[in-house]
Amino acid sequence: MRAGRNKNLSGDEKYDIGHYGTDHITDEDVGRILKITEQAEEFETMMMYFDCAMTQVRTKLEILNKEMALRNRRNPFEYIKSRLKSPKSIYGKLKVKGVPFTVENIENTINDVAGIRVICSFIDDIYSIRDSFDVQDDVEILQEKDYIASPKENGYRSLHLILRVPIYLANEKKYMNVEVQFRTIAMDFWASVEHKMKYKKEISNAEIIVEELRYSADLINQLDRRMLQIRERIEKSEVLPDSKREK
């Protein structure tokens, strides 16, 4: 496969990678494209910035976890996952957006190059952590999508935040975006299973399966809220004198 050349307004040669198909391109192909466009080092530096920003947010989450665990006698989340998008995935997203593969376009148009998923035990923990970010001076919530309050049509539930955080380098301070997704354990189970199922091909009665998944998502939401009610009753019982506890 050959990339076609074009020139930007400054006269510098750029390579149009629109001729590459996302189904067949590999991370190695993207690496070769970057070398051709003389952006390989710039791309590597940018990915290091995103990695640092992701580490910054993870550290903030771990601090919140320790504080809330001490204050509430329980941890607000079970575990954290984090990842950087692969070059292939970044390329595919830019192709969908119809913009050239440049470092500038990656920084300006893709908000989830650095991604963190926080798995919480209870729904209210999700919003407690979100509110904590909102009052931190060096964190800006650029975007919030609350799929818990307003689930997607397929039943998907999660809270998505795009955070803008500073990273401190040797001679400068740079701001980078990090996407953080919050789910309960039950939400994450449903999303993981649904993600695997939707890529199965030639499924008979697909409409019925879609409806069953949506129904299952509603059941999981009921379970989440029921477990929250149980926890709140336990906490209420713990603070009451023995004579006033429910029998």
Short mmCIF file of C-alpha atoms in Angstrom, two decimals:
data_model
loop_
_atom_site.label_atom_id
_atom_site.label_comp_id
_atom_site.label_asym_id
_atom_site.label_seq_id
_atom_site.Cartn_x
_atom_site.Cartn_y
_atom_site.Cartn_z
CA MET A 1 0.00 0.00 0.00
CA ARG A 2 1.28 3.43 -0.89
CA ALA A 3 0.44 6.71 0.82
CA GLY A 4 -0.32 9.66 -1.39
CA ARG A 5 1.57 12.92 -0.90
CA ASN A 6 0.13 16.36 -0.41
CA LYS A 7 1.50 19.65 0.88
CA ASN A 8 0.30 21.87 3.68
CA LEU A 9 0.14 25.65 3.47
CA SER A 10 3.73 26.04 4.63
CA GLY A 11 4.97 23.91 1.77
CA ASP A 12 6.08 21.00 3.95
CA GLU A 13 5.37 17.59 2.51
CA LYS A 14 2.73 15.56 4.30
CA TYR A 15 1.59 12.03 3.61
CA ASP A 16 -2.11 11.39 3.13
CA ILE A 17 -2.79 8.10 4.88
CA GLY A 18 -6.41 8.01 3.79
CA HIS A 19 -5.48 5.27 1.33
CA TYR A 20 -4.74 2.85 4.18
CA GLY A 21 -7.59 0.64 5.37
CA THR A 22 -8.01 0.41 9.14
CA ASP A 23 -8.88 -3.29 8.95
CA HIS A 24 -5.43 -4.22 7.69
CA ILE A 25 -3.09 -1.57 9.04
CA THR A 26 -0.80 -2.55 11.91
CA ASP A 27 1.07 -0.59 14.56
CA GLU A 28 4.22 -1.23 12.51
CA ASP A 29 2.55 0.39 9.47
CA VAL A 30 1.74 3.47 11.55
CA GLY A 31 5.33 3.57 12.73
CA ARG A 32 6.53 3.59 9.13
CA ILE A 33 4.08 6.38 8.28
CA LEU A 34 5.40 8.44 11.18
CA LYS A 35 8.98 7.98 10.01
CA ILE A 36 8.02 9.04 6.49
CA THR A 37 6.39 12.22 7.82
CA GLU A 38 9.32 12.85 10.17
CA GLN A 39 6.96 12.87 13.16
CA ALA A 40 8.14 9.69 14.88
CA GLU A 41 10.07 11.48 17.63
CA GLU A 42 7.31 14.05 18.10
CA PHE A 43 4.73 11.25 18.34
CA GLU A 44 6.82 9.37 20.89
CA THR A 45 7.17 12.53 22.99
CA MET A 46 3.43 13.17 22.84
CA MET A 47 2.67 9.63 23.99
CA MET A 48 5.08 10.12 26.89
CA TYR A 49 3.13 13.25 27.85
CA PHE A 50 -0.14 11.30 27.80
CA ASP A 51 1.43 8.54 29.89
CA CYS A 52 2.59 11.11 32.46
CA ALA A 53 -0.89 12.67 32.58
CA MET A 54 -2.42 9.24 33.10
CA THR A 55 0.01 8.59 35.95
CA GLN A 56 -0.95 11.96 37.45
CA VAL A 57 -4.65 11.08 37.46
CA ARG A 58 -3.99 7.58 38.81
CA THR A 59 -2.05 9.13 41.69
CA LYS A 60 -4.94 11.48 42.46
CA LEU A 61 -7.35 8.55 42.47
CA GLU A 62 -5.14 6.53 44.80
CA ILE A 63 -4.93 9.47 47.21
CA LEU A 64 -8.72 9.84 47.17
CA ASN A 65 -9.06 6.11 47.76
CA LYS A 66 -6.86 6.28 50.85
CA GLU A 67 -8.62 9.33 52.26
CA MET A 68 -12.14 7.98 51.70
CA ALA A 69 -11.16 4.57 53.06
CA LEU A 70 -9.95 6.21 56.27
CA ARG A 71 -12.99 8.46 56.54
CA ASN A 72 -15.67 5.91 55.59
CA ARG A 73 -13.93 2.72 56.72
CA ARG A 74 -14.22 1.23 53.25
CA ASN A 75 -12.58 1.72 49.87
CA PRO A 76 -14.61 3.69 47.30
CA PHE A 77 -13.31 1.64 44.38
CA GLU A 78 -12.22 -1.93 43.80
CA TYR A 79 -9.50 -1.41 41.22
CA ILE A 80 -8.22 0.83 38.42
CA LYS A 81 -7.36 -0.05 34.83
CA SER A 82 -5.41 2.26 32.55
CA ARG A 83 -4.21 2.17 28.96
CA LEU A 84 -2.77 4.28 26.16
CA LYS A 85 -4.38 3.92 22.76
CA SER A 86 -2.26 1.99 20.28
CA PRO A 87 -0.98 3.80 17.17
CA LYS A 88 -3.35 1.67 15.08
CA SER A 89 -6.35 2.70 17.19
CA ILE A 90 -5.34 6.37 17.03
CA TYR A 91 -4.95 6.14 13.26
CA GLY A 92 -8.37 4.54 12.91
CA LYS A 93 -10.06 7.24 14.99
CA LEU A 94 -8.47 10.04 12.96
CA LYS A 95 -9.52 8.30 9.76
CA VAL A 96 -13.14 8.19 10.96
CA LYS A 97 -12.94 11.90 11.77
CA GLY A 98 -11.50 12.56 8.31
CA VAL A 99 -8.42 14.43 9.49
CA PRO A 100 -4.72 13.83 8.64
CA PHE A 101 -2.50 11.78 10.92
CA THR A 102 -0.51 14.47 12.71
CA VAL A 103 0.51 14.97 16.32
CA GLU A 104 -1.43 18.24 16.43
CA ASN A 105 -4.63 16.54 15.25
CA ILE A 106 -4.20 13.77 17.80
CA GLU A 107 -3.91 16.26 20.66
CA ASN A 108 -6.77 18.46 19.41
CA THR A 109 -9.35 15.89 18.28
CA ILE A 110 -8.90 12.72 20.36
CA ASN A 111 -9.76 12.98 24.05
CA ASP A 112 -9.19 9.36 25.06
CA VAL A 113 -5.61 8.65 24.00
CA ALA A 114 -4.99 8.21 27.73
CA GLY A 115 -7.79 6.30 29.41
CA ILE A 116 -8.51 5.16 32.95
CA ARG A 117 -11.36 2.96 34.15
CA VAL A 118 -12.33 3.06 37.81
CA ILE A 119 -14.43 0.17 39.10
CA CYS A 120 -16.44 1.12 42.18
CA SER A 121 -18.50 -0.96 44.57
CA PHE A 122 -21.44 1.45 44.76
CA ILE A 123 -23.03 4.10 42.56
CA ASP A 124 -22.69 6.89 45.13
CA ASP A 125 -18.92 6.30 45.30
CA ILE A 126 -18.72 7.21 41.61
CA TYR A 127 -20.26 10.62 42.20
CA SER A 128 -18.21 11.22 45.35
CA ILE A 129 -14.99 10.79 43.39
CA ARG A 130 -16.33 12.93 40.57
CA ASP A 131 -17.17 15.73 43.03
CA SER A 132 -13.67 15.51 44.51
CA PHE A 133 -12.16 16.15 41.09
CA ASP A 134 -14.45 19.13 40.65
CA VAL A 135 -12.91 21.00 43.59
CA GLN A 136 -9.26 20.31 42.77
CA ASP A 137 -7.55 23.48 41.53
CA ASP A 138 -5.32 21.72 39.01
CA VAL A 139 -8.04 19.56 37.44
CA GLU A 140 -10.52 20.81 34.87
CA ILE A 141 -13.50 18.69 33.87
CA LEU A 142 -13.74 19.45 30.16
CA GLN A 143 -16.59 17.08 29.43
CA GLU A 144 -18.99 14.89 31.37
CA LYS A 145 -21.30 12.21 29.98
CA ASP A 146 -23.50 10.60 32.59
CA TYR A 147 -24.71 7.31 31.14
CA ILE A 148 -25.79 6.20 34.61
CA ALA A 149 -28.51 8.85 34.82
CA SER A 150 -29.19 8.59 31.07
CA PRO A 151 -28.16 5.14 29.80
CA LYS A 152 -27.34 4.50 26.16
CA GLU A 153 -30.05 2.87 24.06
CA ASN A 154 -28.43 -0.55 24.43
CA GLY A 155 -28.47 -0.26 28.24
CA TYR A 156 -24.84 0.77 28.74
CA ARG A 157 -24.21 2.65 31.99
CA SER A 158 -21.08 4.51 33.06
CA LEU A 159 -19.88 7.99 33.97
CA HIS A 160 -17.36 9.41 31.50
CA LEU A 161 -15.18 12.41 32.32
CA ILE A 162 -12.58 14.16 30.18
CA LEU A 163 -10.07 15.69 32.59
CA ARG A 164 -7.44 18.27 31.72
CA VAL A 165 -4.43 18.01 34.02
CA PRO A 166 -0.98 19.59 34.12
CA ILE A 167 2.24 17.62 33.86
CA TYR A 168 5.41 19.21 35.12
CA LEU A 169 8.44 18.74 32.87
CA ALA A 170 12.04 19.88 33.30
CA ASN A 171 11.45 23.30 31.75
CA GLU A 172 7.72 23.64 31.24
CA LYS A 173 4.23 22.79 32.37
CA LYS A 174 1.98 21.14 29.80
CA TYR A 175 -1.73 20.35 29.95
CA MET A 176 -3.01 17.01 28.67
CA ASN A 177 -6.42 15.33 28.47
CA VAL A 178 -7.28 12.03 30.15
CA GLU A 179 -10.57 10.16 29.88
CA VAL A 180 -11.82 8.54 33.08
CA GLN A 181 -14.68 6.04 33.03
CA PHE A 182 -16.45 5.10 36.26
CA ARG A 183 -18.49 1.92 36.58
CA THR A 184 -19.73 -0.32 39.34
CA ILE A 185 -18.58 -3.95 39.35
CA ALA A 186 -21.95 -4.96 37.91
CA MET A 187 -21.84 -2.29 35.18
CA ASP A 188 -18.36 -3.41 34.20
CA PHE A 189 -19.44 -7.05 34.01
CA TRP A 190 -22.34 -6.16 31.71
CA ALA A 191 -20.21 -3.88 29.50
CA SER A 192 -17.45 -6.48 29.14
CA VAL A 193 -19.84 -9.25 28.16
CA GLU A 194 -21.84 -7.00 25.82
CA HIS A 195 -18.62 -5.85 24.14
CA LYS A 196 -17.65 -9.45 23.39
CA MET A 197 -21.10 -10.41 22.17
CA LYS A 198 -21.59 -7.50 19.77
CA TYR A 199 -18.61 -8.62 17.69
CA LYS A 200 -20.09 -12.08 17.11
CA LYS A 201 -21.14 -12.38 13.48
CA GLU A 202 -24.15 -14.04 11.90
CA ILE A 203 -26.20 -14.17 15.08
CA SER A 204 -29.77 -15.36 14.58
CA ASN A 205 -32.53 -13.45 16.35
CA ALA A 206 -30.20 -10.48 16.90
CA GLU A 207 -33.10 -8.19 17.84
CA ILE A 208 -34.13 -10.52 20.66
CA ILE A 209 -30.58 -10.68 21.98
CA VAL A 210 -30.29 -6.88 21.92
CA GLU A 211 -33.52 -6.64 23.91
CA GLU A 212 -32.31 -9.28 26.39
CA LEU A 213 -29.08 -7.36 26.92
CA ARG A 214 -31.02 -4.16 27.54
CA TYR A 215 -33.28 -5.97 30.00
CA SER A 216 -30.21 -7.45 31.74
CA ALA A 217 -28.72 -3.95 32.04
CA ASP A 218 -31.90 -2.79 33.79
CA LEU A 219 -31.72 -5.74 36.19
CA ILE A 220 -28.09 -4.93 36.96
CA ASN A 221 -29.06 -1.32 37.66
CA GLN A 222 -31.74 -2.53 40.07
CA LEU A 223 -29.15 -4.75 41.75
CA ASP A 224 -26.70 -1.84 42.10
CA ARG A 225 -29.33 0.33 43.74
CA ARG A 226 -30.54 -2.50 45.97
CA MET A 227 -26.99 -3.15 47.20
CA LEU A 228 -26.59 0.56 47.92
CA GLN A 229 -29.77 0.51 50.01
CA ILE A 230 -28.50 -2.51 51.96
CA ARG A 231 -25.18 -0.78 52.65
CA GLU A 232 -26.96 2.36 53.83
CA ARG A 233 -29.15 0.32 56.19
CA ILE A 234 -26.07 -1.37 57.63
CA GLU A 235 -24.35 1.99 58.12
CA LYS A 236 -27.46 3.42 59.75
CA SER A 237 -27.68 0.43 62.08
CA GLU A 238 -24.04 0.82 63.11
CA VAL A 239 -24.57 4.36 64.40
CA LEU A 240 -27.78 3.63 66.34
CA PRO A 241 -27.78 2.66 70.02
CA ASP A 242 -28.47 -1.04 70.59
CA SER A 243 -31.94 -0.29 71.96
CA LYS A 244 -33.01 1.47 68.75
CA ARG A 245 -31.69 -1.01 66.21
CA GLU A 246 -34.15 -2.82 64.01
CA LYS A 247 -34.97 -6.30 65.19
#
